Amino acid sequence: MYTLLATSLLAACPPPAMGASGELSEGLVSALASARGELVRVSVVLADQLPPQELIAAGTLSERRLRRAEVIGLLGTHASASQADLLAELGTLRAAGHARRIVPLWVANVVSVDLDRTAALAVAARPDVARLHYSRPRGSEVLSSASAATPVLAPAAVGGGLQCGVDLIGADDVWSQHGIDGRGVVVGVIDTGLCLTHPDIAGQVWRNPLEIPGNGIDDDANGYIDDRNGWNFESQSNDVTDHHGHGSHVAGTLAGDGTGGARCGVAPGCEVMVLKFFNDLAGEASVWEAMQYGLDNGADVLSASLGWHHSWGPDRAMWRTICDNVTAAGMVVVFAAHNFGCNNPPDDVTTPGDVPTVIAVGATDCNDVKAGFSSCGPSTWQGVPPYNDFPYPPGLLRPSISAPGDQVLSHQGCGGYVTMSGTSMATPHVAGALALMLEADPTLDQYSAAGILEATAVDLGPPGHDNETGAGRLDALAAVTAALANGNFCAAKQNSCGSQPSISAGGQSSASATSGFWIVGSEAHASEVGILAYTHAGAAFPPLPFFGGELCLRFPLRRGPIVSSGGTPGQCDGSLDLDMNAFASGNAGGAPAPFLLAPGTTVHCQWWARDSGDPLGVYLTDRLEFIVGP
Ligand SMILES: [Ca+2]
Ligand SMILES: [Ca+2]
Ligand SMILES: [Ca+2]
């Protein structure tokens, strides 16, 4: 980094949260130098980013729509207050010819704008600006398809075939066994656009319900005029037509319904929101705005078959902030791991596939062999302020999961089919499976969805989660079956009195409070003891048999302190309770796991307790899930 300014004014300000005031990225310094007065695309990152704790608190709201509205409200209010003065100055610079195309974003506190050198220096001097990043234009290398499309196959040539990837992951079994095809789920696809008239996809294109097309009016007041099916963030228009082919192919794997002969789509009932970020020169900020649009307009899943190699100098911190923010709002975010093989760890997985909250997708073939091009993990965030985590080695395990992505047949443009390879092709298989899962259980939260995907994957390569194929190859049928059972697959064992013990929570989980969050077990046998078992590894599916009951927690397990039930002798009217805030802060005995103090952690727990009237002497409650609050 090249620090441009160190004036006494800046020195008097408190240090901002991210970086030093007025930093120009190295790439921007040289871009401005060679631009000879031309304007270059810049991301102006404001110093005042919303503290993640506030979003995490909103993210603990249990109902998805409430969570989304709350997070959008917090982000929008914060950005509009924080950016007002900067936007006024940019408006003045624009009037003087030093700036154009001002796109303020609220999904994180950042403004995308084209600036010349004069304007860049003026903006960099502002104490409210953390850094200016050069949004270097990239071509099709950001798309994670490894090989060019092979020549078109006539629809007749592909017969009525179910495509091998769709077959292998059991998507067709989901349709036939459960009658689930992704209906009612909106998937935002950030790509090169979509040919809306391909007969296999025409019925699955999302329609903005409140926007009247072609009247020149922003009917739904979302800031975009006539955005009937999505938006083109590169040209800032409603023309989402695909002139490349990549986006149409990806959308076909997600939602193609086989009208033309080949059944390519995993979730042929879902709706595809077309988020076009690409023309010849693609910028990071266009993808950020596309993510913001998806969040604001009701996408349940975001799928993007693209990524920036670290050597291209992406603003990794901003990518992570934005991915974390939309995830806190309840969206499931899926990005390709990209096609850089396994040569340069920890830099083979591109940004934002390297973001911990993102589901990063690697590619396999239809024989469950990892595709050679598929990027291997791990990733590291060491040296990326303000995060500086996941030091390498060992780094962050990547990819999250793999799916068929080698020689995938899907839609060609406006008609027919074509074969393409890449993690680009694997990614929509996962997005489609998520659409199926969200139809199966519309209440499924973003963290559980990711957890179920990984827990139900077919392990490949080295045993367990590895840096080649992640959790293994996607199994859509197993994932949907688990989603259908989510929340009720773990039945409590009946106690010796014939009643059903259960677990519940009261108060507010907090990583900082020293009391006030109780995990309560009911119907406990009198005068017996119980222990709370808990884990941050997620729910076990299928559950493990345990003393006549079901243990529904994935290992490694942790245990709380031993507590006593009270109650009337011989009866099951006792209760077990543990104040988890007190326990986590060290005030309630035992040795709490550090993750209880990490806001945003999803914890699963069950009580097991002595039951002297039971032949096996033990009962287990059902399972409770909570998210650690700030
Ligand atoms: Ca609109
Ligand atoms: Ca309109
Ligand atoms: Ca493995």
XYZ file of C-alpha atoms and ligand atoms in Angstrom:
633
model
C 0.000 0.000 0.000
C 1.125 3.508 -0.833
C 0.083 6.049 1.750
C -0.639 9.273 -0.019
C -1.482 11.596 2.809
C -0.384 12.158 6.351
C -1.618 15.655 7.074
C -1.953 17.039 10.563
C -5.720 17.042 10.094
C -5.751 13.303 9.478
C -3.293 12.684 12.268
C -5.704 14.374 14.678
C -8.521 11.975 13.798
C -8.989 8.702 15.622
C -7.774 5.753 13.572
C -10.532 4.326 11.393
C -11.657 0.750 11.656
C -10.081 -0.373 8.406
C -6.711 0.792 7.126
C -5.372 4.311 7.352
C -7.231 7.349 6.051
C -6.699 8.254 2.454
C -4.911 5.171 1.234
C -4.846 4.623 -2.500
C -4.353 1.015 -3.485
C -1.091 0.372 -5.306
C -2.990 -0.554 -8.433
C -4.904 2.729 -8.360
C -1.752 4.836 -8.139
C -0.407 3.326 -11.349
C -3.810 3.286 -13.035
C -4.229 7.020 -12.427
C -0.691 7.677 -13.590
C -1.255 5.915 -16.892
C -4.812 7.175 -17.394
C -3.600 10.581 -18.667
C -6.592 12.436 -17.320
C -9.125 9.725 -18.157
C -11.453 8.520 -15.438
C -10.855 5.150 -13.769
C -13.258 3.036 -11.753
C -12.709 3.323 -8.026
C -14.318 1.858 -4.917
C -14.322 4.468 -2.175
C -14.411 2.573 1.115
C -15.624 4.636 4.045
C -13.871 4.279 7.384
C -17.082 3.875 9.333
C -18.304 0.324 8.648
C -21.253 -1.001 10.649
C -19.914 -3.098 13.552
C -20.515 -6.781 12.729
C -21.972 -7.317 16.213
C -25.023 -5.227 15.296
C -25.722 -7.319 12.227
C -25.124 -10.560 14.068
C -27.690 -9.514 16.671
C -30.212 -8.922 13.881
C -29.144 -12.214 12.342
C -30.360 -14.095 15.384
C -33.973 -13.187 14.579
C -35.556 -16.514 13.874
C -37.878 -15.613 11.014
C -36.047 -15.136 7.704
C -38.081 -12.226 6.385
C -37.802 -10.307 9.663
C -34.073 -10.955 9.743
C -33.649 -9.668 6.199
C -35.701 -6.529 6.801
C -33.835 -5.781 10.016
C -30.392 -6.163 8.421
C -31.361 -4.117 5.349
C -32.671 -1.399 7.643
C -29.496 -1.267 9.701
C -27.212 -1.207 6.656
C -29.270 1.358 4.761
C -29.637 3.765 7.669
C -25.955 3.571 8.455
C -24.758 4.095 4.879
C -27.078 6.976 4.038
C -26.040 8.930 7.120
C -22.373 8.155 6.692
C -22.149 8.849 2.943
C -24.153 12.082 2.681
C -21.198 14.441 2.817
C -19.018 12.361 0.502
C -21.820 12.114 -2.077
C -22.222 15.901 -2.017
C -18.522 16.324 -2.819
C -18.685 13.671 -5.548
C -21.635 15.538 -7.058
C -19.542 18.706 -7.198
C -16.631 16.817 -8.757
C -18.980 15.332 -11.322
C -20.309 18.758 -12.265
C -16.707 19.839 -12.861
C -16.011 16.801 -15.072
C -13.771 14.981 -12.575
C -16.229 12.191 -11.723
C -19.070 10.206 -13.264
C -21.197 7.117 -12.621
C -21.620 7.553 -8.865
C -23.120 4.346 -7.405
C -23.502 4.500 -3.621
C -23.909 1.081 -2.025
C -25.372 0.243 1.373
C -24.740 -3.508 1.453
C -21.469 -2.253 2.894
C -20.384 1.351 3.323
C -18.731 1.880 -0.062
C -19.277 4.073 -3.139
C -18.374 2.964 -6.659
C -17.429 5.893 -8.885
C -15.286 6.787 -11.890
C -12.695 9.420 -10.913
C -9.745 11.230 -12.445
C -6.525 11.930 -10.543
C -7.694 15.301 -9.224
C -10.865 13.801 -7.820
C -9.075 10.765 -6.394
C -6.682 12.993 -4.456
C -9.554 15.120 -3.167
C -11.542 12.091 -2.012
C -8.475 10.463 -0.471
C -7.925 13.563 1.650
C -11.270 13.134 3.371
C -11.043 11.931 6.966
C -14.163 9.759 6.527
C -12.560 7.713 3.736
C -10.532 4.629 4.649
C -9.174 3.757 1.239
C -9.612 4.036 -2.502
C -9.418 0.766 -4.388
C -8.877 0.416 -8.109
C -11.713 -1.689 -9.494
C -9.506 -3.004 -12.282
C -11.567 -4.068 -15.317
C -11.278 -7.775 -16.010
C -12.410 -9.866 -18.919
C -13.873 -13.339 -19.060
C -11.101 -14.779 -16.840
C -13.273 -13.949 -13.807
C -15.749 -16.554 -15.082
C -14.904 -19.958 -13.675
C -15.526 -22.044 -16.787
C -12.333 -23.901 -17.679
C -12.915 -24.687 -21.308
C -14.687 -23.008 -24.171
C -18.043 -24.369 -25.144
C -17.867 -27.329 -27.473
C -19.891 -27.127 -30.700
C -23.642 -27.021 -30.425
C -25.538 -30.223 -30.218
C -28.867 -30.301 -31.968
C -31.667 -30.879 -29.446
C -32.523 -34.114 -31.243
C -29.010 -35.402 -30.611
C -29.385 -35.313 -26.839
C -32.585 -37.316 -26.754
C -34.700 -37.131 -23.636
C -31.695 -37.599 -21.441
C -31.488 -36.819 -17.805
C -28.062 -35.233 -17.489
C -25.519 -37.225 -15.501
C -24.873 -34.530 -12.890
C -28.566 -34.100 -12.132
C -28.881 -37.885 -11.927
C -25.775 -38.401 -9.784
C -26.827 -35.940 -7.064
C -30.315 -37.460 -6.986
C -32.200 -34.306 -7.981
C -34.633 -36.367 -10.063
C -35.282 -38.528 -6.980
C -36.142 -35.386 -5.036
C -38.704 -34.473 -7.714
C -40.255 -37.938 -7.801
C -40.022 -38.956 -4.140
C -40.889 -35.640 -2.507
C -42.665 -33.678 -5.239
C -40.174 -30.870 -4.668
C -38.616 -28.928 -7.560
C -37.630 -25.591 -5.992
C -41.035 -23.940 -6.368
C -41.346 -20.629 -4.543
C -37.595 -20.171 -4.135
C -35.811 -17.267 -5.862
C -32.182 -17.764 -6.874
C -30.215 -14.688 -7.909
C -27.691 -15.689 -10.580
C -24.830 -13.223 -10.980
C -23.401 -13.921 -14.417
C -23.245 -12.783 -18.053
C -27.030 -12.490 -18.274
C -29.612 -14.889 -19.640
C -31.424 -15.483 -22.890
C -34.970 -15.250 -21.545
C -36.509 -17.041 -24.484
C -34.737 -20.409 -24.272
C -37.791 -22.695 -24.092
C -36.286 -24.656 -21.179
C -35.907 -21.574 -18.953
C -38.595 -19.138 -20.142
C -41.025 -20.328 -17.481
C -38.533 -20.012 -14.624
C -37.448 -16.402 -15.041
C -38.171 -14.287 -11.963
C -40.636 -11.480 -12.495
C -40.473 -8.461 -10.239
C -44.100 -8.523 -9.103
C -44.559 -4.787 -8.595
C -42.670 -3.533 -11.653
C -44.669 -2.716 -14.780
C -42.305 -3.307 -17.695
C -41.598 -0.737 -20.389
C -43.324 2.287 -18.876
C -40.145 4.148 -17.951
C -41.249 4.278 -14.314
C -39.666 2.663 -11.275
C -43.035 1.294 -10.160
C -41.788 -0.580 -7.106
C -39.467 2.278 -6.069
C -36.465 0.020 -5.652
C -34.186 2.413 -7.517
C -34.240 0.528 -10.830
C -36.523 1.483 -13.728
C -38.419 -1.327 -15.478
C -36.363 -4.051 -13.784
C -38.772 -6.805 -14.722
C -36.412 -9.808 -14.551
C -33.346 -8.401 -12.825
C -30.776 -5.791 -13.801
C -27.641 -5.185 -15.827
C -25.197 -3.711 -13.334
C -22.463 -3.073 -15.866
C -24.520 -0.926 -18.241
C -27.049 0.166 -15.594
C -30.028 -0.912 -17.673
C -32.770 -3.516 -17.642
C -31.207 -5.324 -20.627
C -30.099 -8.618 -19.089
C -29.561 -10.415 -22.422
C -26.644 -12.851 -22.440
C -24.182 -12.116 -25.262
C -21.591 -14.562 -23.922
C -23.348 -17.872 -23.238
C -21.905 -18.540 -19.786
C -24.888 -17.201 -17.868
C -27.433 -19.084 -19.951
C -25.503 -22.327 -19.434
C -25.298 -21.813 -15.662
C -29.001 -20.940 -15.399
C -29.844 -24.089 -17.374
C -28.081 -26.268 -14.813
C -29.965 -24.495 -12.069
C -33.469 -24.400 -13.494
C -33.737 -25.890 -16.990
C -36.915 -27.959 -17.274
C -36.073 -30.205 -20.232
C -38.669 -28.786 -22.626
C -36.200 -28.989 -25.500
C -35.061 -32.521 -24.805
C -32.268 -32.499 -22.217
C -33.068 -32.404 -18.516
C -30.235 -30.165 -17.319
C -31.768 -28.360 -14.354
C -31.536 -29.377 -10.691
C -34.465 -27.226 -9.534
C -36.752 -26.747 -12.550
C -39.402 -25.070 -10.405
C -37.309 -22.256 -8.920
C -37.229 -18.682 -10.183
C -34.037 -17.234 -11.679
C -33.372 -13.569 -10.891
C -31.022 -12.354 -13.624
C -28.192 -10.292 -12.176
C -25.941 -9.376 -15.094
C -22.558 -8.025 -14.033
C -20.590 -8.677 -17.182
C -19.847 -7.079 -20.491
C -16.294 -7.097 -21.824
C -14.842 -5.455 -18.760
C -16.157 -6.672 -15.438
C -15.728 -4.828 -12.179
C -15.939 -5.973 -8.588
C -18.392 -3.208 -7.665
C -20.888 -4.468 -10.262
C -21.025 -7.807 -8.463
C -21.373 -6.063 -5.094
C -24.315 -4.053 -6.399
C -25.818 -7.250 -7.827
C -25.580 -8.869 -4.391
C -27.234 -5.827 -2.839
C -30.043 -5.962 -5.415
C -30.578 -9.676 -4.739
C -30.785 -9.004 -1.021
C -33.173 -6.082 -1.442
C -35.480 -7.814 -3.924
C -36.079 -11.155 -2.291
C -33.501 -13.642 -3.595
C -33.241 -16.583 -1.180
C -29.978 -17.865 -2.659
C -27.201 -16.026 -4.492
C -25.223 -18.097 -6.983
C -22.175 -16.807 -8.834
C -19.785 -18.772 -11.020
C -16.960 -16.264 -10.874
C -14.083 -15.082 -8.761
C -11.042 -12.829 -8.608
C -7.593 -14.376 -8.347
C -5.614 -12.829 -5.507
C -2.923 -11.704 -7.956
C -5.506 -9.467 -9.659
C -5.714 -7.413 -6.493
C -9.365 -7.702 -5.447
C -10.503 -5.770 -2.396
C -10.745 -8.943 -0.330
C -11.775 -7.173 2.876
C -14.724 -5.506 1.140
C -15.799 -8.786 -0.465
C -15.792 -10.460 2.929
C -17.725 -7.636 4.578
C -20.395 -7.765 1.871
C -20.661 -11.571 1.912
C -20.914 -11.539 5.717
C -23.580 -8.823 5.609
C -25.862 -10.565 3.123
C -25.404 -13.851 4.971
C -26.380 -12.190 8.262
C -29.581 -11.152 6.457
C -30.392 -14.808 5.838
C -29.225 -15.360 2.278
C -27.285 -18.437 1.295
C -24.319 -17.359 -0.819
C -22.654 -19.780 -3.253
C -19.538 -18.978 -5.291
C -17.315 -21.124 -7.491
C -13.891 -22.075 -6.110
C -12.510 -21.368 -9.634
C -10.213 -23.316 -11.925
C -6.653 -22.758 -10.748
C -5.954 -26.359 -9.752
C -3.828 -27.104 -6.708
C -0.579 -25.339 -7.552
C -0.331 -22.288 -5.340
C -1.930 -22.772 -1.940
C -3.334 -20.755 -0.247
C -4.206 -18.706 -3.354
C -5.891 -21.201 -5.687
C -9.436 -20.512 -4.464
C -10.448 -17.075 -5.722
C -12.239 -14.248 -3.922
C -14.976 -14.450 -2.710
C -14.935 -18.272 -2.685
C -12.335 -17.785 0.048
C -14.793 -15.967 2.358
C -15.660 -18.177 5.363
C -19.423 -17.481 5.180
C -19.553 -18.362 1.459
C -20.266 -21.883 0.222
C -17.324 -22.452 -2.146
C -17.923 -25.075 -4.822
C -15.315 -27.353 -6.380
C -15.848 -29.568 -9.430
C -15.943 -33.327 -9.888
C -16.903 -35.405 -12.894
C -19.773 -37.866 -13.230
C -17.518 -40.666 -11.922
C -16.923 -38.773 -8.667
C -13.344 -37.923 -9.577
C -12.107 -34.429 -8.767
C -11.667 -32.337 -11.924
C -7.996 -31.434 -12.370
C -8.793 -27.759 -12.926
C -10.852 -27.390 -9.743
C -9.118 -25.052 -7.286
C -7.867 -26.565 -4.034
C -7.869 -24.986 -0.614
C -6.912 -23.859 1.820
C -7.351 -20.093 1.934
C -5.874 -17.650 4.399
C -6.955 -14.221 5.667
C -3.689 -13.537 7.410
C -2.535 -10.090 6.354
C -5.987 -8.935 5.213
C -7.026 -6.282 7.745
C -9.240 -5.977 9.685
C -9.694 -9.770 9.604
C -6.158 -11.197 9.823
C -7.463 -14.676 10.644
C -7.154 -18.245 9.367
C -3.327 -18.214 9.394
C -1.705 -20.527 6.857
C -0.882 -23.312 7.531
C -3.395 -24.785 8.062
C -5.627 -21.942 6.813
C -9.335 -22.128 6.053
C -10.569 -25.435 4.642
C -11.806 -24.946 1.057
C -13.783 -25.741 -1.022
C -16.915 -26.294 1.071
C -18.360 -28.960 -1.202
C -18.019 -30.318 -4.746
C -20.510 -31.013 -7.521
C -20.426 -32.235 -11.111
C -18.649 -29.636 -13.268
C -16.769 -31.540 -15.956
C -18.319 -31.816 -19.434
C -21.704 -30.534 -18.317
C -24.412 -30.280 -20.935
C -26.725 -27.314 -20.492
C -28.423 -24.514 -22.399
C -26.791 -22.730 -25.271
C -27.955 -19.137 -25.491
C -31.533 -18.935 -26.726
C -31.959 -22.547 -27.814
C -30.294 -25.942 -27.892
C -27.557 -27.305 -25.695
C -23.811 -27.209 -25.353
C -21.134 -28.782 -23.167
C -18.940 -26.680 -20.865
C -16.557 -27.477 -18.010
C -15.548 -25.601 -14.871
C -16.424 -24.957 -11.267
C -18.841 -22.531 -12.963
C -20.884 -25.562 -13.962
C -20.620 -27.190 -10.513
C -21.865 -24.093 -8.667
C -25.466 -24.068 -10.008
C -25.829 -27.744 -9.030
C -25.312 -26.619 -5.416
C -27.532 -23.549 -5.795
C -30.237 -25.809 -7.235
C -29.938 -28.212 -4.321
C -30.329 -25.265 -1.948
C -33.491 -24.230 -3.790
C -34.857 -27.743 -3.286
C -33.919 -27.642 0.418
C -35.555 -24.257 0.938
C -38.774 -25.473 -0.633
C -38.591 -28.512 1.659
C -38.144 -26.293 4.726
C -38.772 -22.576 4.097
C -37.715 -21.809 7.670
C -34.255 -23.289 7.160
C -31.678 -20.720 8.232
C -28.578 -19.895 6.235
C -26.173 -21.642 8.581
C -28.216 -24.849 8.873
C -28.585 -24.990 5.086
C -24.819 -24.911 4.651
C -24.366 -27.387 7.495
C -26.831 -29.880 6.010
C -25.223 -29.625 2.558
C -21.846 -30.546 4.000
C -23.137 -33.157 6.453
C -24.976 -35.077 3.730
C -22.260 -34.886 1.027
C -20.675 -38.100 -0.256
C -17.121 -38.118 1.096
C -14.432 -38.322 -1.600
C -10.634 -38.456 -1.575
C -8.912 -38.207 1.804
C -11.352 -39.223 4.568
C -13.451 -36.355 5.908
C -13.493 -32.700 4.888
C -10.420 -32.031 2.766
C -8.915 -29.260 0.657
C -9.538 -31.038 -2.642
C -13.279 -31.746 -2.713
C -14.391 -30.146 0.572
C -17.053 -32.187 2.342
C -17.344 -34.327 -0.799
C -19.809 -34.544 -3.664
C -23.215 -32.931 -3.308
C -26.082 -35.338 -2.541
C -29.281 -33.380 -3.200
C -31.595 -36.203 -2.149
C -29.876 -36.673 1.213
C -29.740 -32.904 1.752
C -33.457 -32.453 1.029
C -34.362 -35.435 3.205
C -32.391 -33.851 6.039
C -33.982 -30.452 5.394
C -37.455 -32.017 5.542
C -36.559 -33.494 8.907
C -34.768 -30.369 10.173
C -35.955 -29.436 13.632
C -37.957 -32.598 14.228
C -35.729 -35.493 13.205
C -34.311 -35.639 16.677
C -37.081 -37.000 18.858
C -36.787 -36.962 22.616
C -36.801 -40.295 24.369
C -39.843 -40.880 26.531
C -39.014 -40.820 30.232
C -39.921 -43.542 32.743
C -43.088 -41.661 33.732
C -44.359 -41.893 30.156
C -43.989 -38.214 29.314
C -41.874 -36.478 26.732
C -38.883 -34.448 27.949
C -37.968 -31.374 25.916
C -35.387 -28.621 25.744
C -36.062 -24.903 25.449
C -34.293 -21.575 25.866
C -35.124 -18.369 27.716
C -33.455 -14.967 27.700
C -30.857 -13.710 25.245
C -27.685 -15.506 24.254
C -24.706 -13.192 24.657
C -20.966 -13.561 24.311
C -20.405 -10.605 26.625
C -23.141 -10.844 29.307
C -22.374 -12.888 32.417
C -25.927 -14.159 32.902
C -29.392 -14.174 31.392
C -29.649 -17.071 28.906
C -31.111 -20.313 30.223
C -31.199 -23.690 28.516
C -33.975 -25.599 30.256
C -34.797 -29.295 30.150
C -38.321 -30.310 31.189
C -39.931 -33.542 32.497
C -36.756 -34.620 34.266
C -36.909 -37.490 36.697
C -36.914 -36.130 40.262
C -33.678 -35.873 42.211
C -31.506 -36.869 39.279
C -28.670 -35.122 37.530
C -28.295 -33.971 33.944
C -25.553 -32.708 31.677
C -25.973 -30.429 28.691
C -24.112 -31.702 25.616
C -23.322 -29.018 23.050
C -21.328 -28.500 19.894
C -20.672 -25.940 17.171
C -20.161 -28.724 14.609
C -23.846 -28.793 13.691
C -26.617 -31.353 13.852
C -25.952 -35.020 13.173
C -28.122 -36.507 10.484
C -29.076 -39.284 10.669
C -29.072 -39.244 14.472
C -26.947 -41.706 16.381
C -28.656 -44.283 18.618
C -27.869 -43.510 22.241
C -29.298 -45.460 25.217
C -32.641 -45.905 23.540
C -32.757 -42.285 22.410
C -31.203 -40.229 19.636
C -28.034 -38.183 19.826
C -28.381 -35.471 17.186
C -25.153 -33.541 17.629
C -22.111 -33.856 15.411
C -18.781 -34.465 17.060
C -16.755 -33.020 18.700
C -19.143 -32.666 21.629
C -18.643 -30.543 24.743
C -20.345 -30.893 28.114
C -21.704 -28.358 30.553
C -21.506 -28.788 34.341
C -23.619 -31.377 36.153
C -26.917 -29.922 37.416
C -29.673 -31.389 39.605
C -33.316 -31.700 38.699
C -35.277 -31.274 41.969
C -38.928 -32.264 41.732
C -41.203 -34.689 43.567
C -39.704 -38.096 44.437
C -40.832 -40.812 42.008
C -42.209 -38.346 39.511
C -40.876 -36.644 36.375
C -41.644 -33.052 37.333
C -38.057 -31.960 37.743
C -36.192 -29.599 35.447
C -32.624 -28.999 34.441
C -31.320 -25.562 33.745
C -28.037 -23.954 32.871
C -27.376 -20.254 32.382
C -25.206 -20.451 29.263
C -24.108 -16.818 29.542
C -22.859 -17.514 33.055
C -21.276 -20.782 31.984
C -19.525 -19.255 28.983
C -18.134 -16.427 31.081
C -16.747 -18.903 33.606
C -19.289 -18.164 36.346
C -21.119 -21.495 36.368
C -18.460 -24.161 36.730
C -16.939 -26.414 34.121
C -14.739 -25.426 31.224
C -16.758 -23.642 28.530
C -15.626 -23.925 24.912
C -14.197 -20.684 23.481
C -16.748 -20.655 20.657
C -19.460 -19.762 23.186
C -17.781 -16.343 23.275
C -17.733 -15.924 19.482
C -20.824 -13.995 18.356
C -22.528 -15.572 15.384
C -21.600 -19.133 16.282
C -24.449 -21.613 15.821
C -24.610 -24.013 18.773
C -26.617 -27.221 18.949
C -27.364 -28.864 22.269
C -29.280 -31.647 24.003
C -29.787 -32.591 27.629
C -29.013 -36.070 28.743
C -30.053 -37.003 32.258
C -30.284 -39.861 34.682
C -33.665 -41.562 34.909
C -33.606 -44.170 37.677
C -36.952 -45.564 36.518
C -35.660 -46.316 33.013
C -34.092 -49.711 32.255
C -31.179 -48.032 30.497
C -30.990 -45.360 33.182
C -30.772 -42.401 30.807
C -32.989 -40.188 28.715
C -32.212 -37.529 26.093
C -34.220 -34.486 25.124
C -34.721 -33.316 21.571
C -32.249 -30.861 20.080
C -32.054 -27.074 20.485
C -30.192 -24.704 18.193
C -29.146 -21.171 19.124
C -26.842 -18.506 17.758
C -24.430 -16.793 20.139
C -25.396 -13.130 20.322
C -22.984 -10.191 20.739
Ca -37.999 -0.982 -10.062
Ca -41.792 0.172 -14.750
Ca -12.856 -36.261 1.789
